[in-house]
Amino acid sequence: MQRQPSIGPSQTDRSAQDLAADAVHEAKKLLGAELALARRDLRRSAAALSRSAIAFGVAGVAGLAGIDALMVSLAVGQRRNHPARSTAVGLGLLALAAAAALVGRSALPRSPLPIAARIASDIEDVAQRVVG
């Protein structure tokens, strides 16, 4: 007579173990994908913030230089009749400052990073797959 091999864990236990292992494997893959997306979002956000900071810096410097040029035109205007050049330079620098400020404002990220909401949604999805 042949002996039948003994079955250690029951078939239902094995499938539950396989299901749990699959869920853990899927959760690891999902977490890796979320981390990659978060890194990409953070890089894009940092690049946008750096462009915005540079534009705001240019706006500040140009604004101060424009105010200085207008002050020079006021000082020169008291001595001469036509301080047009320094006034034009001052107004041009102020226009440059306004344009740079608009560029800096438009470069700011529009919405906060939705990383936490995505992770919570993914956790719910994995839990639903494991349970149902």
mmCIF file with all atom_site columns, N, CA, C and O in Angstrom, residues 10-53:
data_model
loop_
_atom_site.group_PDB
_atom_site.id
_atom_site.type_symbol
_atom_site.label_atom_id
_atom_site.label_alt_id
_atom_site.label_comp_id
_atom_site.label_asym_id
_atom_site.label_entity_id
_atom_site.label_seq_id
_atom_site.pdbx_PDB_ins_code
_atom_site.Cartn_x
_atom_site.Cartn_y
_atom_site.Cartn_z
_atom_site.occupancy
_atom_site.B_iso_or_equiv
_atom_site.pdbx_formal_charge
_atom_site.auth_seq_id
_atom_site.auth_comp_id
_atom_site.auth_asym_id
_atom_site.auth_atom_id
_atom_site.pdbx_PDB_model_num
ATOM 1   N N  . SER A 1 10 ? -3.736 23.131 6.545   1.00 0.00 ? 10 SER A N  1
ATOM 2   C CA . SER A 1 10 ? -4.891 22.830 5.705   1.00 0.00 ? 10 SER A CA 1
ATOM 3   C C  . SER A 1 10 ? -4.895 23.737 4.474   1.00 0.00 ? 10 SER A C  1
ATOM 4   O O  . SER A 1 10 ? -4.189 24.739 4.404   1.00 0.00 ? 10 SER A O  1
ATOM 5   N N  . GLN A 1 11 ? -5.691 23.326 3.497   1.00 0.00 ? 11 GLN A N  1
ATOM 6   C CA . GLN A 1 11 ? -5.730 24.067 2.239   1.00 0.00 ? 11 GLN A CA 1
ATOM 7   C C  . GLN A 1 11 ? -6.262 25.487 2.462   1.00 0.00 ? 11 GLN A C  1
ATOM 8   O O  . GLN A 1 11 ? -5.792 26.413 1.828   1.00 0.00 ? 11 GLN A O  1
ATOM 9   N N  . THR A 1 12 ? -7.192 25.666 3.353   1.00 0.00 ? 12 THR A N  1
ATOM 10  C CA . THR A 1 12 ? -7.729 27.009 3.604   1.00 0.00 ? 12 THR A CA 1
ATOM 11  C C  . THR A 1 12 ? -6.695 27.881 4.282   1.00 0.00 ? 12 THR A C  1
ATOM 12  O O  . THR A 1 12 ? -6.611 29.066 3.992   1.00 0.00 ? 12 THR A O  1
ATOM 13  N N  . ASP A 1 13 ? -5.894 27.296 5.178   1.00 0.00 ? 13 ASP A N  1
ATOM 14  C CA . ASP A 1 13 ? -4.843 28.074 5.827   1.00 0.00 ? 13 ASP A CA 1
ATOM 15  C C  . ASP A 1 13 ? -3.796 28.507 4.804   1.00 0.00 ? 13 ASP A C  1
ATOM 16  O O  . ASP A 1 13 ? -3.296 29.618 4.847   1.00 0.00 ? 13 ASP A O  1
ATOM 17  N N  . ARG A 1 14 ? -3.471 27.623 3.914   1.00 0.00 ? 14 ARG A N  1
ATOM 18  C CA . ARG A 1 14 ? -2.472 27.950 2.900   1.00 0.00 ? 14 ARG A CA 1
ATOM 19  C C  . ARG A 1 14 ? -2.987 29.072 2.004   1.00 0.00 ? 14 ARG A C  1
ATOM 20  O O  . ARG A 1 14 ? -2.260 29.989 1.660   1.00 0.00 ? 14 ARG A O  1
ATOM 21  N N  . SER A 1 15 ? -4.241 29.031 1.615   1.00 0.00 ? 15 SER A N  1
ATOM 22  C CA . SER A 1 15 ? -4.755 30.089 0.758   1.00 0.00 ? 15 SER A CA 1
ATOM 23  C C  . SER A 1 15 ? -4.831 31.407 1.527   1.00 0.00 ? 15 SER A C  1
ATOM 24  O O  . SER A 1 15 ? -4.608 32.464 0.950   1.00 0.00 ? 15 SER A O  1
ATOM 25  N N  . ALA A 1 16 ? -5.120 31.353 2.814   1.00 0.00 ? 16 ALA A N  1
ATOM 26  C CA . ALA A 1 16 ? -5.127 32.575 3.610   1.00 0.00 ? 16 ALA A CA 1
ATOM 27  C C  . ALA A 1 16 ? -3.706 33.122 3.735   1.00 0.00 ? 16 ALA A C  1
ATOM 28  O O  . ALA A 1 16 ? -3.498 34.340 3.658   1.00 0.00 ? 16 ALA A O  1
ATOM 29  N N  . GLN A 1 17 ? -2.744 32.233 3.891   1.00 0.00 ? 17 GLN A N  1
ATOM 30  C CA . GLN A 1 17 ? -1.348 32.671 3.940   1.00 0.00 ? 17 GLN A CA 1
ATOM 31  C C  . GLN A 1 17 ? -0.919 33.265 2.602   1.00 0.00 ? 17 GLN A C  1
ATOM 32  O O  . GLN A 1 17 ? -0.235 34.290 2.555   1.00 0.00 ? 17 GLN A O  1
ATOM 33  N N  . ASP A 1 18 ? -1.321 32.612 1.525   1.00 0.00 ? 18 ASP A N  1
ATOM 34  C CA . ASP A 1 18 ? -0.994 33.146 0.203   1.00 0.00 ? 18 ASP A CA 1
ATOM 35  C C  . ASP A 1 18 ? -1.645 34.500 -0.022  1.00 0.00 ? 18 ASP A C  1
ATOM 36  O O  . ASP A 1 18 ? -1.037 35.409 -0.588  1.00 0.00 ? 18 ASP A O  1
ATOM 37  N N  . LEU A 1 19 ? -2.888 34.621 0.419   1.00 0.00 ? 19 LEU A N  1
ATOM 38  C CA . LEU A 1 19 ? -3.597 35.895 0.275   1.00 0.00 ? 19 LEU A CA 1
ATOM 39  C C  . LEU A 1 19 ? -2.908 36.999 1.072   1.00 0.00 ? 19 LEU A C  1
ATOM 40  O O  . LEU A 1 19 ? -2.711 38.119 0.577   1.00 0.00 ? 19 LEU A O  1
ATOM 41  N N  . ALA A 1 20 ? -2.481 36.670 2.282   1.00 0.00 ? 20 ALA A N  1
ATOM 42  C CA . ALA A 1 20 ? -1.781 37.658 3.099   1.00 0.00 ? 20 ALA A CA 1
ATOM 43  C C  . ALA A 1 20 ? -0.434 38.021 2.483   1.00 0.00 ? 20 ALA A C  1
ATOM 44  O O  . ALA A 1 20 ? -0.060 39.194 2.449   1.00 0.00 ? 20 ALA A O  1
ATOM 45  N N  . ALA A 1 21 ? 0.265  37.019 1.969   1.00 0.00 ? 21 ALA A N  1
ATOM 46  C CA . ALA A 1 21 ? 1.554  37.301 1.328   1.00 0.00 ? 21 ALA A CA 1
ATOM 47  C C  . ALA A 1 21 ? 1.360  38.148 0.079   1.00 0.00 ? 21 ALA A C  1
ATOM 48  O O  . ALA A 1 21 ? 2.136  39.081 -0.179  1.00 0.00 ? 21 ALA A O  1
ATOM 49  N N  . ASP A 1 22 ? 0.314  37.849 -0.691  1.00 0.00 ? 22 ASP A N  1
ATOM 50  C CA . ASP A 1 22 ? 0.020  38.654 -1.881  1.00 0.00 ? 22 ASP A CA 1
ATOM 51  C C  . ASP A 1 22 ? -0.328 40.089 -1.493  1.00 0.00 ? 22 ASP A C  1
ATOM 52  O O  . ASP A 1 22 ? 0.081  41.039 -2.163  1.00 0.00 ? 22 ASP A O  1
ATOM 53  N N  . ALA A 1 23 ? -1.095 40.238 -0.410  1.00 0.00 ? 23 ALA A N  1
ATOM 54  C CA . ALA A 1 23 ? -1.473 41.583 0.032   1.00 0.00 ? 23 ALA A CA 1
ATOM 55  C C  . ALA A 1 23 ? -0.259 42.375 0.482   1.00 0.00 ? 23 ALA A C  1
ATOM 56  O O  . ALA A 1 23 ? -0.119 43.562 0.165   1.00 0.00 ? 23 ALA A O  1
ATOM 57  N N  . VAL A 1 24 ? 0.641  41.719 1.189   1.00 0.00 ? 24 VAL A N  1
ATOM 58  C CA . VAL A 1 24 ? 1.862  42.404 1.643   1.00 0.00 ? 24 VAL A CA 1
ATOM 59  C C  . VAL A 1 24 ? 2.729  42.770 0.443   1.00 0.00 ? 24 VAL A C  1
ATOM 60  O O  . VAL A 1 24 ? 3.249  43.894 0.369   1.00 0.00 ? 24 VAL A O  1
ATOM 61  N N  . HIS A 1 25 ? 2.850  41.853 -0.507  1.00 0.00 ? 25 HIS A N  1
ATOM 62  C CA . HIS A 1 25 ? 3.647  42.130 -1.715  1.00 0.00 ? 25 HIS A CA 1
ATOM 63  C C  . HIS A 1 25 ? 3.030  43.295 -2.503  1.00 0.00 ? 25 HIS A C  1
ATOM 64  O O  . HIS A 1 25 ? 3.735  44.192 -2.965  1.00 0.00 ? 25 HIS A O  1
ATOM 65  N N  . GLU A 1 26 ? 1.707  43.273 -2.631  1.00 0.00 ? 26 GLU A N  1
ATOM 66  C CA . GLU A 1 26 ? 1.025  44.345 -3.358  1.00 0.00 ? 26 GLU A CA 1
ATOM 67  C C  . GLU A 1 26 ? 1.162  45.676 -2.625  1.00 0.00 ? 26 GLU A C  1
ATOM 68  O O  . GLU A 1 26 ? 1.356  46.724 -3.244  1.00 0.00 ? 26 GLU A O  1
ATOM 69  N N  . ALA A 1 27 ? 1.081  45.646 -1.305  1.00 0.00 ? 27 ALA A N  1
ATOM 70  C CA . ALA A 1 27 ? 1.237  46.876 -0.519  1.00 0.00 ? 27 ALA A CA 1
ATOM 71  C C  . ALA A 1 27 ? 2.647  47.429 -0.666  1.00 0.00 ? 27 ALA A C  1
ATOM 72  O O  . ALA A 1 27 ? 2.836  48.650 -0.770  1.00 0.00 ? 27 ALA A O  1
ATOM 73  N N  . LYS A 1 28 ? 3.654  46.551 -0.717  1.00 0.00 ? 28 LYS A N  1
ATOM 74  C CA . LYS A 1 28 ? 5.034  47.015 -0.917  1.00 0.00 ? 28 LYS A CA 1
ATOM 75  C C  . LYS A 1 28 ? 5.201  47.668 -2.277  1.00 0.00 ? 28 LYS A C  1
ATOM 76  O O  . LYS A 1 28 ? 5.833  48.717 -2.410  1.00 0.00 ? 28 LYS A O  1
ATOM 77  N N  . LYS A 1 29 ? 4.629  47.037 -3.306  1.00 0.00 ? 29 LYS A N  1
ATOM 78  C CA . LYS A 1 29 ? 4.711  47.623 -4.648  1.00 0.00 ? 29 LYS A CA 1
ATOM 79  C C  . LYS A 1 29 ? 3.993  48.969 -4.697  1.00 0.00 ? 29 LYS A C  1
ATOM 80  O O  . LYS A 1 29 ? 4.493  49.925 -5.291  1.00 0.00 ? 29 LYS A O  1
ATOM 81  N N  . LEU A 1 30 ? 2.846  49.035 -4.057  1.00 0.00 ? 30 LEU A N  1
ATOM 82  C CA . LEU A 1 30 ? 2.071  50.271 -4.043  1.00 0.00 ? 30 LEU A CA 1
ATOM 83  C C  . LEU A 1 30 ? 2.805  51.368 -3.293  1.00 0.00 ? 30 LEU A C  1
ATOM 84  O O  . LEU A 1 30 ? 2.847  52.519 -3.735  1.00 0.00 ? 30 LEU A O  1
ATOM 85  N N  . LEU A 1 31 ? 3.423  51.013 -2.186  1.00 0.00 ? 31 LEU A N  1
ATOM 86  C CA . LEU A 1 31 ? 4.184  51.995 -1.418  1.00 0.00 ? 31 LEU A CA 1
ATOM 87  C C  . LEU A 1 31 ? 5.390  52.487 -2.203  1.00 0.00 ? 31 LEU A C  1
ATOM 88  O O  . LEU A 1 31 ? 5.704  53.675 -2.197  1.00 0.00 ? 31 LEU A O  1
ATOM 89  N N  . GLY A 1 32 ? 6.046  51.587 -2.914  1.00 0.00 ? 32 GLY A N  1
ATOM 90  C CA . GLY A 1 32 ? 7.167  51.997 -3.767  1.00 0.00 ? 32 GLY A CA 1
ATOM 91  C C  . GLY A 1 32 ? 6.726  52.957 -4.859  1.00 0.00 ? 32 GLY A C  1
ATOM 92  O O  . GLY A 1 32 ? 7.393  53.955 -5.148  1.00 0.00 ? 32 GLY A O  1
ATOM 93  N N  . ALA A 1 33 ? 5.587  52.665 -5.462  1.00 0.00 ? 33 ALA A N  1
ATOM 94  C CA . ALA A 1 33 ? 5.060  53.554 -6.502  1.00 0.00 ? 33 ALA A CA 1
ATOM 95  C C  . ALA A 1 33 ? 4.681  54.913 -5.920  1.00 0.00 ? 33 ALA A C  1
ATOM 96  O O  . ALA A 1 33 ? 4.931  55.956 -6.530  1.00 0.00 ? 33 ALA A O  1
ATOM 97  N N  . GLU A 1 34 ? 4.083  54.909 -4.738  1.00 0.00 ? 34 GLU A N  1
ATOM 98  C CA . GLU A 1 34 ? 3.713  56.172 -4.086  1.00 0.00 ? 34 GLU A CA 1
ATOM 99  C C  . GLU A 1 34 ? 4.955  56.989 -3.728  1.00 0.00 ? 34 GLU A C  1
ATOM 100 O O  . GLU A 1 34 ? 4.949  58.211 -3.861  1.00 0.00 ? 34 GLU A O  1
ATOM 101 N N  . LEU A 1 35 ? 5.997  56.311 -3.266  1.00 0.00 ? 35 LEU A N  1
ATOM 102 C CA . LEU A 1 35 ? 7.223  57.038 -2.949  1.00 0.00 ? 35 LEU A CA 1
ATOM 103 C C  . LEU A 1 35 ? 7.848  57.646 -4.200  1.00 0.00 ? 35 LEU A C  1
ATOM 104 O O  . LEU A 1 35 ? 8.348  58.771 -4.167  1.00 0.00 ? 35 LEU A O  1
ATOM 105 N N  . ALA A 1 36 ? 7.793  56.924 -5.298  1.00 0.00 ? 36 ALA A N  1
ATOM 106 C CA . ALA A 1 36 ? 8.318  57.470 -6.552  1.00 0.00 ? 36 ALA A CA 1
ATOM 107 C C  . ALA A 1 36 ? 7.508  58.681 -6.994  1.00 0.00 ? 36 ALA A C  1
ATOM 108 O O  . ALA A 1 36 ? 8.066  59.697 -7.430  1.00 0.00 ? 36 ALA A O  1
ATOM 109 N N  . LEU A 1 37 ? 6.182  58.587 -6.868  1.00 0.00 ? 37 LEU A N  1
ATOM 110 C CA . LEU A 1 37 ? 5.337  59.733 -7.216  1.00 0.00 ? 37 LEU A CA 1
ATOM 111 C C  . LEU A 1 37 ? 5.594  60.913 -6.286  1.00 0.00 ? 37 LEU A C  1
ATOM 112 O O  . LEU A 1 37 ? 5.624  62.066 -6.725  1.00 0.00 ? 37 LEU A O  1
ATOM 113 N N  . ALA A 1 38 ? 5.778  60.631 -5.011  1.00 0.00 ? 38 ALA A N  1
ATOM 114 C CA . ALA A 1 38 ? 6.046  61.713 -4.055  1.00 0.00 ? 38 ALA A CA 1
ATOM 115 C C  . ALA A 1 38 ? 7.370  62.395 -4.366  1.00 0.00 ? 38 ALA A C  1
ATOM 116 O O  . ALA A 1 38 ? 7.465  63.629 -4.317  1.00 0.00 ? 38 ALA A O  1
ATOM 117 N N  . ARG A 1 39 ? 8.391  61.615 -4.714  1.00 0.00 ? 39 ARG A N  1
ATOM 118 C CA . ARG A 1 39 ? 9.686  62.209 -5.091  1.00 0.00 ? 39 ARG A CA 1
ATOM 119 C C  . ARG A 1 39 ? 9.543  63.090 -6.322  1.00 0.00 ? 39 ARG A C  1
ATOM 120 O O  . ARG A 1 39 ? 10.080 64.192 -6.378  1.00 0.00 ? 39 ARG A O  1
ATOM 121 N N  . ARG A 1 40 ? 8.814  62.589 -7.314  1.00 0.00 ? 40 ARG A N  1
ATOM 122 C CA . ARG A 1 40 ? 8.612  63.374 -8.530  1.00 0.00 ? 40 ARG A CA 1
ATOM 123 C C  . ARG A 1 40 ? 7.853  64.672 -8.229  1.00 0.00 ? 40 ARG A C  1
ATOM 124 O O  . ARG A 1 40 ? 8.227  65.740 -8.704  1.00 0.00 ? 40 ARG A O  1
ATOM 125 N N  . ASP A 1 41 ? 6.808  64.575 -7.408  1.00 0.00 ? 41 ASP A N  1
ATOM 126 C CA . ASP A 1 41 ? 6.042  65.772 -7.047  1.00 0.00 ? 41 ASP A CA 1
ATOM 127 C C  . ASP A 1 41 ? 6.898  66.767 -6.276  1.00 0.00 ? 41 ASP A C  1
ATOM 128 O O  . ASP A 1 41 ? 6.812  67.976 -6.504  1.00 0.00 ? 41 ASP A O  1
ATOM 129 N N  . LEU A 1 42 ? 7.716  66.265 -5.367  1.00 0.00 ? 42 LEU A N  1
ATOM 130 C CA . LEU A 1 42 ? 8.573  67.160 -4.590  1.00 0.00 ? 42 LEU A CA 1
ATOM 131 C C  . LEU A 1 42 ? 9.621  67.831 -5.470  1.00 0.00 ? 42 LEU A C  1
ATOM 132 O O  . LEU A 1 42 ? 9.925  69.015 -5.291  1.00 0.00 ? 42 LEU A O  1
ATOM 133 N N  . ARG A 1 43 ? 10.174 67.090 -6.432  1.00 0.00 ? 43 ARG A N  1
ATOM 134 C CA . ARG A 1 43 ? 11.150 67.700 -7.358  1.00 0.00 ? 43 ARG A CA 1
ATOM 135 C C  . ARG A 1 43 ? 10.503 68.793 -8.195  1.00 0.00 ? 43 ARG A C  1
ATOM 136 O O  . ARG A 1 43 ? 11.075 69.871 -8.380  1.00 0.00 ? 43 ARG A O  1
ATOM 137 N N  . ARG A 1 44 ? 9.307  68.511 -8.707  1.00 0.00 ? 44 ARG A N  1
ATOM 138 C CA . ARG A 1 44 ? 8.606  69.522 -9.501  1.00 0.00 ? 44 ARG A CA 1
ATOM 139 C C  . ARG A 1 44 ? 8.264  70.745 -8.657  1.00 0.00 ? 44 ARG A C  1
ATOM 140 O O  . ARG A 1 44 ? 8.396  71.878 -9.108  1.00 0.00 ? 44 ARG A O  1
ATOM 141 N N  . SER A 1 45 ? 7.817  70.500 -7.449  1.00 0.00 ? 45 SER A N  1
ATOM 142 C CA . SER A 1 45 ? 7.470  71.607 -6.565  1.00 0.00 ? 45 SER A CA 1
ATOM 143 C C  . SER A 1 45 ? 8.697  72.425 -6.200  1.00 0.00 ? 45 SER A C  1
ATOM 144 O O  . SER A 1 45 ? 8.651  73.659 -6.175  1.00 0.00 ? 45 SER A O  1
ATOM 145 N N  . ALA A 1 46 ? 9.814  71.755 -5.942  1.00 0.00 ? 46 ALA A N  1
ATOM 146 C CA . ALA A 1 46 ? 11.046 72.474 -5.610  1.00 0.00 ? 46 ALA A CA 1
ATOM 147 C C  . ALA A 1 46 ? 11.540 73.289 -6.792  1.00 0.00 ? 46 ALA A C  1
ATOM 148 O O  . ALA A 1 46 ? 12.004 74.422 -6.629  1.00 0.00 ? 46 ALA A O  1
ATOM 149 N N  . ALA A 1 47 ? 11.415 72.736 -7.998  1.00 0.00 ? 47 ALA A N  1
ATOM 150 C CA . ALA A 1 47 ? 11.834 73.487 -9.186  1.00 0.00 ? 47 ALA A CA 1
ATOM 151 C C  . ALA A 1 47 ? 10.960 74.715 -9.385  1.00 0.00 ? 47 ALA A C  1
ATOM 152 O O  . ALA A 1 47 ? 11.455 75.809 -9.689  1.00 0.00 ? 47 ALA A O  1
ATOM 153 N N  . ALA A 1 48 ? 9.654  74.565 -9.181  1.00 0.00 ? 48 ALA A N  1
ATOM 154 C CA . ALA A 1 48 ? 8.746  75.709 -9.325  1.00 0.00 ? 48 ALA A CA 1
ATOM 155 C C  . ALA A 1 48 ? 9.030  76.760 -8.262  1.00 0.00 ? 48 ALA A C  1
ATOM 156 O O  . ALA A 1 48 ? 9.021  77.966 -8.544  1.00 0.00 ? 48 ALA A O  1
ATOM 157 N N  . LEU A 1 49 ? 9.293  76.312 -7.042  1.00 0.00 ? 49 LEU A N  1
ATOM 158 C CA . LEU A 1 49 ? 9.599  77.269 -5.971  1.00 0.00 ? 49 LEU A CA 1
ATOM 159 C C  . LEU A 1 49 ? 10.913 77.994 -6.212  1.00 0.00 ? 49 LEU A C  1
ATOM 160 O O  . LEU A 1 49 ? 11.034 79.182 -5.916  1.00 0.00 ? 49 LEU A O  1
ATOM 161 N N  . SER A 1 50 ? 11.895 77.298 -6.779  1.00 0.00 ? 50 SER A N  1
ATOM 162 C CA . SER A 1 50 ? 13.169 77.969 -7.052  1.00 0.00 ? 50 SER A CA 1
ATOM 163 C C  . SER A 1 50 ? 13.009 78.999 -8.169  1.00 0.00 ? 50 SER A C  1
ATOM 164 O O  . SER A 1 50 ? 13.566 80.101 -8.079  1.00 0.00 ? 50 SER A O  1
ATOM 165 N N  . ARG A 1 51 ? 12.240 78.664 -9.214  1.00 0.00 ? 51 ARG A N  1
ATOM 166 C CA . ARG A 1 51 ? 11.974 79.655 -10.260 1.00 0.00 ? 51 ARG A CA 1
ATOM 167 C C  . ARG A 1 51 ? 11.243 80.859 -9.695  1.00 0.00 ? 51 ARG A C  1
ATOM 168 O O  . ARG A 1 51 ? 11.549 82.007 -10.027 1.00 0.00 ? 51 ARG A O  1
ATOM 169 N N  . SER A 1 52 ? 10.291 80.606 -8.825  1.00 0.00 ? 52 SER A N  1
ATOM 170 C CA . SER A 1 52 ? 9.524  81.687 -8.214  1.00 0.00 ? 52 SER A CA 1
ATOM 171 C C  . SER A 1 52 ? 10.413 82.552 -7.323  1.00 0.00 ? 52 SER A C  1
ATOM 172 O O  . SER A 1 52 ? 10.317 83.786 -7.349  1.00 0.00 ? 52 SER A O  1
ATOM 173 N N  . ALA A 1 53 ? 11.283 81.929 -6.552  1.00 0.00 ? 53 ALA A N  1
ATOM 174 C CA . ALA A 1 53 ? 12.178 82.688 -5.676  1.00 0.00 ? 53 ALA A CA 1
ATOM 175 C C  . ALA A 1 53 ? 13.142 83.554 -6.478  1.00 0.00 ? 53 ALA A C  1
ATOM 176 O O  . ALA A 1 53 ? 13.400 84.712 -6.117  1.00 0.00 ? 53 ALA A O  1
#
